[in-house]
PDB file of C-alpha atoms in Angstrom:
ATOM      1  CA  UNK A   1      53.609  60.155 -42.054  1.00 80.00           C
ATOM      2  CA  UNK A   2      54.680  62.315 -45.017  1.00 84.00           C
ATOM      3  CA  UNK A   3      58.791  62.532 -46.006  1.00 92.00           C
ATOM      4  CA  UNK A   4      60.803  64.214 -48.306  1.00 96.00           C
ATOM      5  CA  UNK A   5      64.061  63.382 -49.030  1.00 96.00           C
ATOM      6  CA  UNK A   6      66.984  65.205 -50.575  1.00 96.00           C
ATOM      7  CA  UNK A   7      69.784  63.802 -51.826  1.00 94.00           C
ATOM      8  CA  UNK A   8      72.364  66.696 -52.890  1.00 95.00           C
ATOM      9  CA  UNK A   9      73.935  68.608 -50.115  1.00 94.00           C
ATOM     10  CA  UNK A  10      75.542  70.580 -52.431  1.00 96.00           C
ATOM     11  CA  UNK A  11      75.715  71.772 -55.313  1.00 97.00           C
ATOM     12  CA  UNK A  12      77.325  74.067 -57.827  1.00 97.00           C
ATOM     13  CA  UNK A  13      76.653  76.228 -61.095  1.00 97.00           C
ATOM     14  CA  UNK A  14      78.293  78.336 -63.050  1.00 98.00           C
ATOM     15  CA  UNK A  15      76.565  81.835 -63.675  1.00 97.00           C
ATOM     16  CA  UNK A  16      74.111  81.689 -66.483  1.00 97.00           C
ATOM     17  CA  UNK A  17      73.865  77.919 -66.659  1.00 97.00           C
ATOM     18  CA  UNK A  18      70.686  75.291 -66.101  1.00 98.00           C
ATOM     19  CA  UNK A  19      71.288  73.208 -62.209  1.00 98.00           C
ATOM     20  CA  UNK A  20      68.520  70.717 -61.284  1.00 98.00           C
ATOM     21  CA  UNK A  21      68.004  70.317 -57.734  1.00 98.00           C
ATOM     22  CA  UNK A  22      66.494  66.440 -56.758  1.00 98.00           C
ATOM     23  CA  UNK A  23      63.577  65.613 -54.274  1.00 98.00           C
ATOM     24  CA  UNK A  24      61.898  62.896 -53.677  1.00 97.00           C
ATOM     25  CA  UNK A  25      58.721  62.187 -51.415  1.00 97.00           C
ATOM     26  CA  UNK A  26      56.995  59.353 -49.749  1.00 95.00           C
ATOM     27  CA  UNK A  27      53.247  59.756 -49.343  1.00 93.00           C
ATOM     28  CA  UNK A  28      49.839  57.561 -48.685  1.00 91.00           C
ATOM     29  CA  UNK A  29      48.083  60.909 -49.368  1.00 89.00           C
ATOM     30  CA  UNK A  30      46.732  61.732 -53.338  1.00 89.00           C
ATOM     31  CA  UNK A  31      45.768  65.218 -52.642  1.00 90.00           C
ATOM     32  CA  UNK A  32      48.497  67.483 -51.636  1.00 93.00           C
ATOM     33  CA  UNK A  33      51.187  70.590 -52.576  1.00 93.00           C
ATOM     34  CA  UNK A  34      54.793  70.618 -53.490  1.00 95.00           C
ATOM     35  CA  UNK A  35      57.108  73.541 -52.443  1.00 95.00           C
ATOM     36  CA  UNK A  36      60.027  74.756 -53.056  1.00 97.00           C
ATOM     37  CA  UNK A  37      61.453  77.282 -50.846  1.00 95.00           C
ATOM     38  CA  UNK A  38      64.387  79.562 -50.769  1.00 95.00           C
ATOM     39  CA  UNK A  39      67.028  80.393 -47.964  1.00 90.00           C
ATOM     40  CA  UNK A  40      69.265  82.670 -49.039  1.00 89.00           C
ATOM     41  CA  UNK A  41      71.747  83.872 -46.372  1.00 84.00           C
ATOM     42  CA  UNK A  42      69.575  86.266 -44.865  1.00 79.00           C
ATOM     43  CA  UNK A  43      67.872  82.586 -43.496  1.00 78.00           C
ATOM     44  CA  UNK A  44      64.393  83.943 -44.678  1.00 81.00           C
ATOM     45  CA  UNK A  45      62.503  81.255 -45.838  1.00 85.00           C
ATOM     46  CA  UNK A  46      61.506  82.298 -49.464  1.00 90.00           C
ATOM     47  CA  UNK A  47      58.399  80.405 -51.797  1.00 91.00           C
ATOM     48  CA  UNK A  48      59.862  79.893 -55.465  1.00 96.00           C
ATOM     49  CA  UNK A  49      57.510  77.536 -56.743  1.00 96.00           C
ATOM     50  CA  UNK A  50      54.281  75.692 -55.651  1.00 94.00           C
ATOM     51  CA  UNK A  51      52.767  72.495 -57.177  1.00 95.00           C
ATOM     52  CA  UNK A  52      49.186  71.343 -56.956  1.00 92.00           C
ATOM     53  CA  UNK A  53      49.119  67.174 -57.342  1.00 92.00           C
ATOM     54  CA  UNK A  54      46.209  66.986 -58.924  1.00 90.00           C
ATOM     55  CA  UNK A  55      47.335  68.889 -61.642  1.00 90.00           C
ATOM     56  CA  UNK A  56      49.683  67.252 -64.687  1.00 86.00           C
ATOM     57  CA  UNK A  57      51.544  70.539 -65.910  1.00 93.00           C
ATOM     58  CA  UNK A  58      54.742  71.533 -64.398  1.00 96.00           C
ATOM     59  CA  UNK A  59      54.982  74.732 -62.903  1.00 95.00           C
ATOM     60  CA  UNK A  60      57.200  77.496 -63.943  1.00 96.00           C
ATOM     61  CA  UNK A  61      57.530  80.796 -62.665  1.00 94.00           C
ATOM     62  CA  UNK A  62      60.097  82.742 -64.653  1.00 96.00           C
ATOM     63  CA  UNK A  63      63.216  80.726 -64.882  1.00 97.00           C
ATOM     64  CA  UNK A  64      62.299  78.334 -62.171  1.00 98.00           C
ATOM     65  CA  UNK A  65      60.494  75.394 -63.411  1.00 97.00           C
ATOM     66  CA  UNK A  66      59.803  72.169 -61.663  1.00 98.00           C
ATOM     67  CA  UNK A  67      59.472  68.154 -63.420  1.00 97.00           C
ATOM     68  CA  UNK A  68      56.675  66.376 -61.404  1.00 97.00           C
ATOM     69  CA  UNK A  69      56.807  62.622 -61.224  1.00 96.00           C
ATOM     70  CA  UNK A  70      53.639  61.671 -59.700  1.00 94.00           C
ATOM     71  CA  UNK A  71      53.743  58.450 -59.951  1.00 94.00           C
ATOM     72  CA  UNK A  72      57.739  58.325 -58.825  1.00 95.00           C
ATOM     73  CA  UNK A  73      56.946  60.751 -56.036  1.00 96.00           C
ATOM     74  CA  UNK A  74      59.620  63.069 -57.586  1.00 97.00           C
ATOM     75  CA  UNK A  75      59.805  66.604 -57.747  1.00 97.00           C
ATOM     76  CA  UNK A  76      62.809  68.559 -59.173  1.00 98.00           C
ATOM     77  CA  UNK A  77      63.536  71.835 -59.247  1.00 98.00           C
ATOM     78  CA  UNK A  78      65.400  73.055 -62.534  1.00 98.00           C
ATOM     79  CA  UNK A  79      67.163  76.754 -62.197  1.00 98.00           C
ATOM     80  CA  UNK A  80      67.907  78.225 -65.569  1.00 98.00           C
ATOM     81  CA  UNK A  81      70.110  80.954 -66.592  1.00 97.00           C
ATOM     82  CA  UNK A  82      71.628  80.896 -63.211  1.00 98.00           C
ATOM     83  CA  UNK A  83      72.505  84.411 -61.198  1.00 97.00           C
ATOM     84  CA  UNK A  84      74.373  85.571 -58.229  1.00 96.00           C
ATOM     85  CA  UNK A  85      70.848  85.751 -55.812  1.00 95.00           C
ATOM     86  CA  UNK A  86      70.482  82.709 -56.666  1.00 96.00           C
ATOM     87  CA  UNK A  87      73.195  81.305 -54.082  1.00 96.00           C
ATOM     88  CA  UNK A  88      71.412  79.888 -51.097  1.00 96.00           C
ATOM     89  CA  UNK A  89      69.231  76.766 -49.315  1.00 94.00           C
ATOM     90  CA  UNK A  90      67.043  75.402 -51.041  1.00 96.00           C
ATOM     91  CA  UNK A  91      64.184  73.319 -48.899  1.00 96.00           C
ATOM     92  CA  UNK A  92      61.681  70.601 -50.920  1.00 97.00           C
ATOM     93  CA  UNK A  93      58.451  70.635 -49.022  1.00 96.00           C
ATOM     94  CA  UNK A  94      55.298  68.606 -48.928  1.00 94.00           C
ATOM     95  CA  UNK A  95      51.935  69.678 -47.321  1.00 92.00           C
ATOM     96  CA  UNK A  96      48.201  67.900 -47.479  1.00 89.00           C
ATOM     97  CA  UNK A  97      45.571  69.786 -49.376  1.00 84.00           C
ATOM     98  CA  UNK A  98      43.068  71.071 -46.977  1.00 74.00           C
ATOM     99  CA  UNK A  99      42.864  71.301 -43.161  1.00 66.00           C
ATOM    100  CA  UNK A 100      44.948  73.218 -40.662  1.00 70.00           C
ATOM    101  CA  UNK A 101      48.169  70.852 -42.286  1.00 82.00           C
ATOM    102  CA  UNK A 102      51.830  71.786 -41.347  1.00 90.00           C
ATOM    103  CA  UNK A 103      54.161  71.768 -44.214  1.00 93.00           C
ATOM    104  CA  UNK A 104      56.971  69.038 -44.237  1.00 94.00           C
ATOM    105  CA  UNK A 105      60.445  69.992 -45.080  1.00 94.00           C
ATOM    106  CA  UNK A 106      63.486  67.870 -46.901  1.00 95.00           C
ATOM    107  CA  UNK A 107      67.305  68.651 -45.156  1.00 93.00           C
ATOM    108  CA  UNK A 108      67.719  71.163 -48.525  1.00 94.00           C
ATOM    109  CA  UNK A 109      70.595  71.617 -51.185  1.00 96.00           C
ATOM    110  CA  UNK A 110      73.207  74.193 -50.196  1.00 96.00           C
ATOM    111  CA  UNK A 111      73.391  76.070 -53.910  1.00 97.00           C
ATOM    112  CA  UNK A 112      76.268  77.695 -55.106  1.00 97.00           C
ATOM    113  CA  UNK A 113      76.418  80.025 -58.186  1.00 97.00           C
ATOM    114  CA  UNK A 114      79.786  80.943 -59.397  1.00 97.00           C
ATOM    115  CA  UNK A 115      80.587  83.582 -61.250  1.00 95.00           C
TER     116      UNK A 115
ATOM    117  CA  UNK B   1      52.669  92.599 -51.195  1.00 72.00           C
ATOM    118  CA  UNK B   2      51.098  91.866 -47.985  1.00 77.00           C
ATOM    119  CA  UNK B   3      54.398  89.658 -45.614  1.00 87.00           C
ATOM    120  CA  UNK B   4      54.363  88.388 -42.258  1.00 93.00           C
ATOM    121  CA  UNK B   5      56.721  90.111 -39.794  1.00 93.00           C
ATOM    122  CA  UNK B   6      58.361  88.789 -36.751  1.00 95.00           C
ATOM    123  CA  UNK B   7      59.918  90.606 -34.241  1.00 95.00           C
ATOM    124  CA  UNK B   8      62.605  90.508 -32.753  1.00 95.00           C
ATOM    125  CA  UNK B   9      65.388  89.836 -35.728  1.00 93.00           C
ATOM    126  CA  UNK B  10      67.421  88.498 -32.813  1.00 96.00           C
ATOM    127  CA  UNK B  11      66.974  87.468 -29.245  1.00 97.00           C
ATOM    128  CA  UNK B  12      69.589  86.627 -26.598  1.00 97.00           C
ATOM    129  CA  UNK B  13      68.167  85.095 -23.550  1.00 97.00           C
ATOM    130  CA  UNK B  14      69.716  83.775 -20.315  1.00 97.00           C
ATOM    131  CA  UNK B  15      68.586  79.865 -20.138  1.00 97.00           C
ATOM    132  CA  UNK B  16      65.715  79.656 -17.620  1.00 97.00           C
ATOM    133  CA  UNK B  17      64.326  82.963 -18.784  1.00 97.00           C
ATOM    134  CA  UNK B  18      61.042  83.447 -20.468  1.00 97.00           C
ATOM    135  CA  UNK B  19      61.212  84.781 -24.234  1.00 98.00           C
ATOM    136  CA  UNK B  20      57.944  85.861 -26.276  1.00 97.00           C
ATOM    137  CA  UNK B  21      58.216  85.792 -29.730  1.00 97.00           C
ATOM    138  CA  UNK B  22      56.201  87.817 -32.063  1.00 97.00           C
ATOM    139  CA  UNK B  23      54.423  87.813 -35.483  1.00 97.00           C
ATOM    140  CA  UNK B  24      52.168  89.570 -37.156  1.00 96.00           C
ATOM    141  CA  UNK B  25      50.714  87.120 -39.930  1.00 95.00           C
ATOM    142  CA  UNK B  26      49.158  88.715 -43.022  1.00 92.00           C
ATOM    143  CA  UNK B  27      45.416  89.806 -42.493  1.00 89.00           C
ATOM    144  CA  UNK B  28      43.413  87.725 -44.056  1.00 86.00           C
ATOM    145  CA  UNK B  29      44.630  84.945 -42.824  1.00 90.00           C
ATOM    146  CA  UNK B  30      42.984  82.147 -40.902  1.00 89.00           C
ATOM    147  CA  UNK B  31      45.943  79.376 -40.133  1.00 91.00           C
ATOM    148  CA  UNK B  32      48.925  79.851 -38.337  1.00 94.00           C
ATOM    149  CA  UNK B  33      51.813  78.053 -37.523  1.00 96.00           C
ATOM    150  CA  UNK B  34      55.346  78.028 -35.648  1.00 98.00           C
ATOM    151  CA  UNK B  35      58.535  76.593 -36.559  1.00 97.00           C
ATOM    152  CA  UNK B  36      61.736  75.994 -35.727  1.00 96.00           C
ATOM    153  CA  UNK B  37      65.163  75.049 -37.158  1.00 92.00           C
ATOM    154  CA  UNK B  38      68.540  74.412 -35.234  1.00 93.00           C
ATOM    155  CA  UNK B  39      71.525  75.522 -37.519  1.00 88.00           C
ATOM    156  CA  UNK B  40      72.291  73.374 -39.786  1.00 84.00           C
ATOM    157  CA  UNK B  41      69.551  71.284 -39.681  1.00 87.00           C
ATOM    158  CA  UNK B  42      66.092  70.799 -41.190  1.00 87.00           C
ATOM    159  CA  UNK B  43      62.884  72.729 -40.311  1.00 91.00           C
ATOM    160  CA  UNK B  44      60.668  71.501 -38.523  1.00 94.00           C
ATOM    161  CA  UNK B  45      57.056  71.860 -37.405  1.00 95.00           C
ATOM    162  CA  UNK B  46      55.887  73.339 -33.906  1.00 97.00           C
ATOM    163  CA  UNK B  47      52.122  74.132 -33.494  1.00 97.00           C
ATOM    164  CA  UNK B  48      49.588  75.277 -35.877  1.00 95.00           C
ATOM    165  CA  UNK B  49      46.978  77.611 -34.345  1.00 94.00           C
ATOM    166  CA  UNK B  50      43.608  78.109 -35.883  1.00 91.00           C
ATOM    167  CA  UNK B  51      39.590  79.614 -34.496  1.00 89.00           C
ATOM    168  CA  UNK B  52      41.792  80.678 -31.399  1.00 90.00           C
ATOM    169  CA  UNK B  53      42.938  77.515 -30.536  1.00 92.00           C
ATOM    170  CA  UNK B  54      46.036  74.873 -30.973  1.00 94.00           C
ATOM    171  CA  UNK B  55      44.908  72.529 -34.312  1.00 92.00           C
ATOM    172  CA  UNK B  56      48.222  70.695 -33.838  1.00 92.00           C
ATOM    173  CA  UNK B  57      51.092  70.501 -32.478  1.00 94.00           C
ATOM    174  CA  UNK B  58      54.568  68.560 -32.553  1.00 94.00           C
ATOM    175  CA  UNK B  59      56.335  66.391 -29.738  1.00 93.00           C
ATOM    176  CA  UNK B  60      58.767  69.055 -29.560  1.00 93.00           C
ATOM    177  CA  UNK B  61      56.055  71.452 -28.484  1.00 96.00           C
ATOM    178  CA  UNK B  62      56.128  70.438 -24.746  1.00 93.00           C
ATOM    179  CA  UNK B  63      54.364  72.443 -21.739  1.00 94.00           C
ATOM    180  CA  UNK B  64      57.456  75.067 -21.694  1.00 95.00           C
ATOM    181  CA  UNK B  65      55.731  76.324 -25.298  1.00 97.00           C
ATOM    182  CA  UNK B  66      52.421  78.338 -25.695  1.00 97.00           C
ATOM    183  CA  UNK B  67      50.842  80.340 -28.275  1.00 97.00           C
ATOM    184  CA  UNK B  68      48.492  82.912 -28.300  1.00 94.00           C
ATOM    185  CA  UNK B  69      46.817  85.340 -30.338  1.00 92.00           C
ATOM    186  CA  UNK B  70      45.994  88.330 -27.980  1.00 85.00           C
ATOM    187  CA  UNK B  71      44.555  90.392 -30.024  1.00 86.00           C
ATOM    188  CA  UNK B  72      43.211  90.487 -33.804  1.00 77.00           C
ATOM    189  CA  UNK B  73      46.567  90.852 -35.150  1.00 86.00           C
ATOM    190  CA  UNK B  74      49.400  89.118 -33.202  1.00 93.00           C
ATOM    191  CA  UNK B  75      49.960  85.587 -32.810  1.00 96.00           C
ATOM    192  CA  UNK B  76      53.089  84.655 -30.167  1.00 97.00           C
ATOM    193  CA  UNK B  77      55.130  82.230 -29.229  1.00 98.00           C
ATOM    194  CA  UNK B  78      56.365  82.082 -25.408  1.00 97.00           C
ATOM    195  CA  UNK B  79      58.988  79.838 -23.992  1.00 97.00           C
ATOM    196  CA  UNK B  80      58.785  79.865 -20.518  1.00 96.00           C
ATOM    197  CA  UNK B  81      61.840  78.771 -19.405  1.00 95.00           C
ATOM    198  CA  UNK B  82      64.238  78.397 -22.245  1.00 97.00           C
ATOM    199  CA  UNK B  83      67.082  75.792 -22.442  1.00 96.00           C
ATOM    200  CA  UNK B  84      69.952  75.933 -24.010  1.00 96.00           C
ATOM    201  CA  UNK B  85      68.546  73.245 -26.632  1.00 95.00           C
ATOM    202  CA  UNK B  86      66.130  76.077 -27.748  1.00 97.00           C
ATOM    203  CA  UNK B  87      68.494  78.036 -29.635  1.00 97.00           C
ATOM    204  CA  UNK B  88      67.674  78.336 -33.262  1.00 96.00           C
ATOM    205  CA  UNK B  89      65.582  80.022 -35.714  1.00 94.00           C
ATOM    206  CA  UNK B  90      62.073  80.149 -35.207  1.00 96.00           C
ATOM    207  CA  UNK B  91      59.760  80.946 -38.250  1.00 95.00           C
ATOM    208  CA  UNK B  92      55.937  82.381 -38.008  1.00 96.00           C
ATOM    209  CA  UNK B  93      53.878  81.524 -41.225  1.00 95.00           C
ATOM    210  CA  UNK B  94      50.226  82.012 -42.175  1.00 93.00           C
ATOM    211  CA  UNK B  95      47.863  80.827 -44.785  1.00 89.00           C
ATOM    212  CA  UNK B  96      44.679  82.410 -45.829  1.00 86.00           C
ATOM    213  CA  UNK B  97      42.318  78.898 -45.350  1.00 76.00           C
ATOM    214  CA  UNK B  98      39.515  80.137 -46.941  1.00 71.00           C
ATOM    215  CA  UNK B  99      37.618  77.829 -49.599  1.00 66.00           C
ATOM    216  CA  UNK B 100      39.217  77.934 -52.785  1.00 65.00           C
ATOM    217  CA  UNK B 101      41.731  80.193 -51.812  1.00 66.00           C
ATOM    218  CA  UNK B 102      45.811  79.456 -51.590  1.00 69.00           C
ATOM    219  CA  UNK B 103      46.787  76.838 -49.679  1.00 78.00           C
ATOM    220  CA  UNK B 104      50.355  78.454 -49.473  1.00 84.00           C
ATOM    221  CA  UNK B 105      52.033  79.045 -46.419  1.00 88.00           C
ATOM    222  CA  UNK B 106      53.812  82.340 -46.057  1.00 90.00           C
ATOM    223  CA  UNK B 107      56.772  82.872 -43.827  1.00 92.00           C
ATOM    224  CA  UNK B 108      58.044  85.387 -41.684  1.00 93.00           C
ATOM    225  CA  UNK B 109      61.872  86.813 -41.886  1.00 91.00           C
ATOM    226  CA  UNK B 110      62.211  84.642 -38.811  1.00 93.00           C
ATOM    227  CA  UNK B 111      63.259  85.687 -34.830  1.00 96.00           C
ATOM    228  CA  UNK B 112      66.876  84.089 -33.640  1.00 95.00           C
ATOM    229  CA  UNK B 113      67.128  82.881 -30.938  1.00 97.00           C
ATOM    230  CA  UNK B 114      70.293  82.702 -29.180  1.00 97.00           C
ATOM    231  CA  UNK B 115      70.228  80.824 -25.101  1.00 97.00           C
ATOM    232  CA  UNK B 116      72.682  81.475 -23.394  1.00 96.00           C
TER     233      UNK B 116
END
């Protein structure tokens, strides 16, 4: 059985500063995704970022950006130049390539951007 | 951008009373999947649904829960007699399954529900 684990509760930014959020995974598995999804108040559940194992560059999407640790089954999430909308859940996730496979959630970081 | 929708936003239901929750996943889609999360707490995997029938399902997916995709565009979720344990928000997602497409699941603005 797949788990993801993360550690931070909580956390806090100030506007237009860099927050790392930490996740960590345990896994048998060698061919699978990494997710992190979004909450924001609204409780929609929001896709920010997606990571393919297989492959050895980080993804990025604009000023989200994640540092894979394969081999550490780690999977951060780093925010830069923080904003407002950026206040919300955030939920690690873990799902096997291939199949009709469910995706696996963490507990999530409750983020908080000040202004 | 294609979404999935889920309706309702927010359902209030007398405990022993049957709810049906809907979602329309995006159409091209082949997988779909239900699940839940109690405030406060973690999502967590129902049922995934796929060729028109259950591919797998969770030990919190007991005979009171069935799915169903009547027609080529729903897929719903029935509780048929709902407890008071079943409050929460439940989440529809889809994923288009086809070979070398994404493997990405997309989720629904979710239905609350709220047993009374």
């Amino acid at each position: 059985a797949q788990t993801v684990t993360q550690s931070q509760p909580e956390m806090s930014v100030q506007e237009a500063e860099t927050v790392t959020l930490s996740c960590t995974y345990d896994t048998s598995e060698n061919n699978y995704y990494l997710f992190w999804y979004k909450q924001p108040p609204s409780r929609q559940m929001i896709l920010v970022i997606r990571q393919e194992a297989y492959k050895q560059q980080n993804a990025t999407e604009n000023r989200f950006s994640v540092n894979f640790q394969k081999a550490a089954k780690s999977f951060s999430l780093k925010i830069s130049d923080s904003q407002l909308g950026d206040t919300a859940m955030y939920f690690c996730a873990f799902m096997i390539r291939g199949g009709y496979q469910k995706v696996t959630f963490g507990i999530g970081t409750k983020l908080q951007v000040i202004p | 951008e294609p979404e999935v929708t889920q309706t309702p936003s927010h359902q209030v239901t007398q405990m022993g009373q049957e709810v049906i929750l809907r979602c329309v996943p995006i159409s091209n889609h082949l997988y779909f999947y239900w699940y839940r999360q109690i405030l406060g707490q973690k999502v967590e995997f129902l049922v995934s649904f796929y060729n028109n029938e259950i591919s797998e399902k969770s030990e919190i997916f007991d005979d009171q829960f069935s799915v169903e995709r009547p027609d080529g565009s729903n897929f719903t979720l029935k509780i048929r007699s709902t407890k008071l344990e079943d409050s929460a928000m439940y989440f529809c997602a889809s994923r288009e399954g086809l070979a070398g497409g994404s493997d990405t699941q997309y989720f629904g603005p979710g239905t609350r529900l709220t047993v009374l």
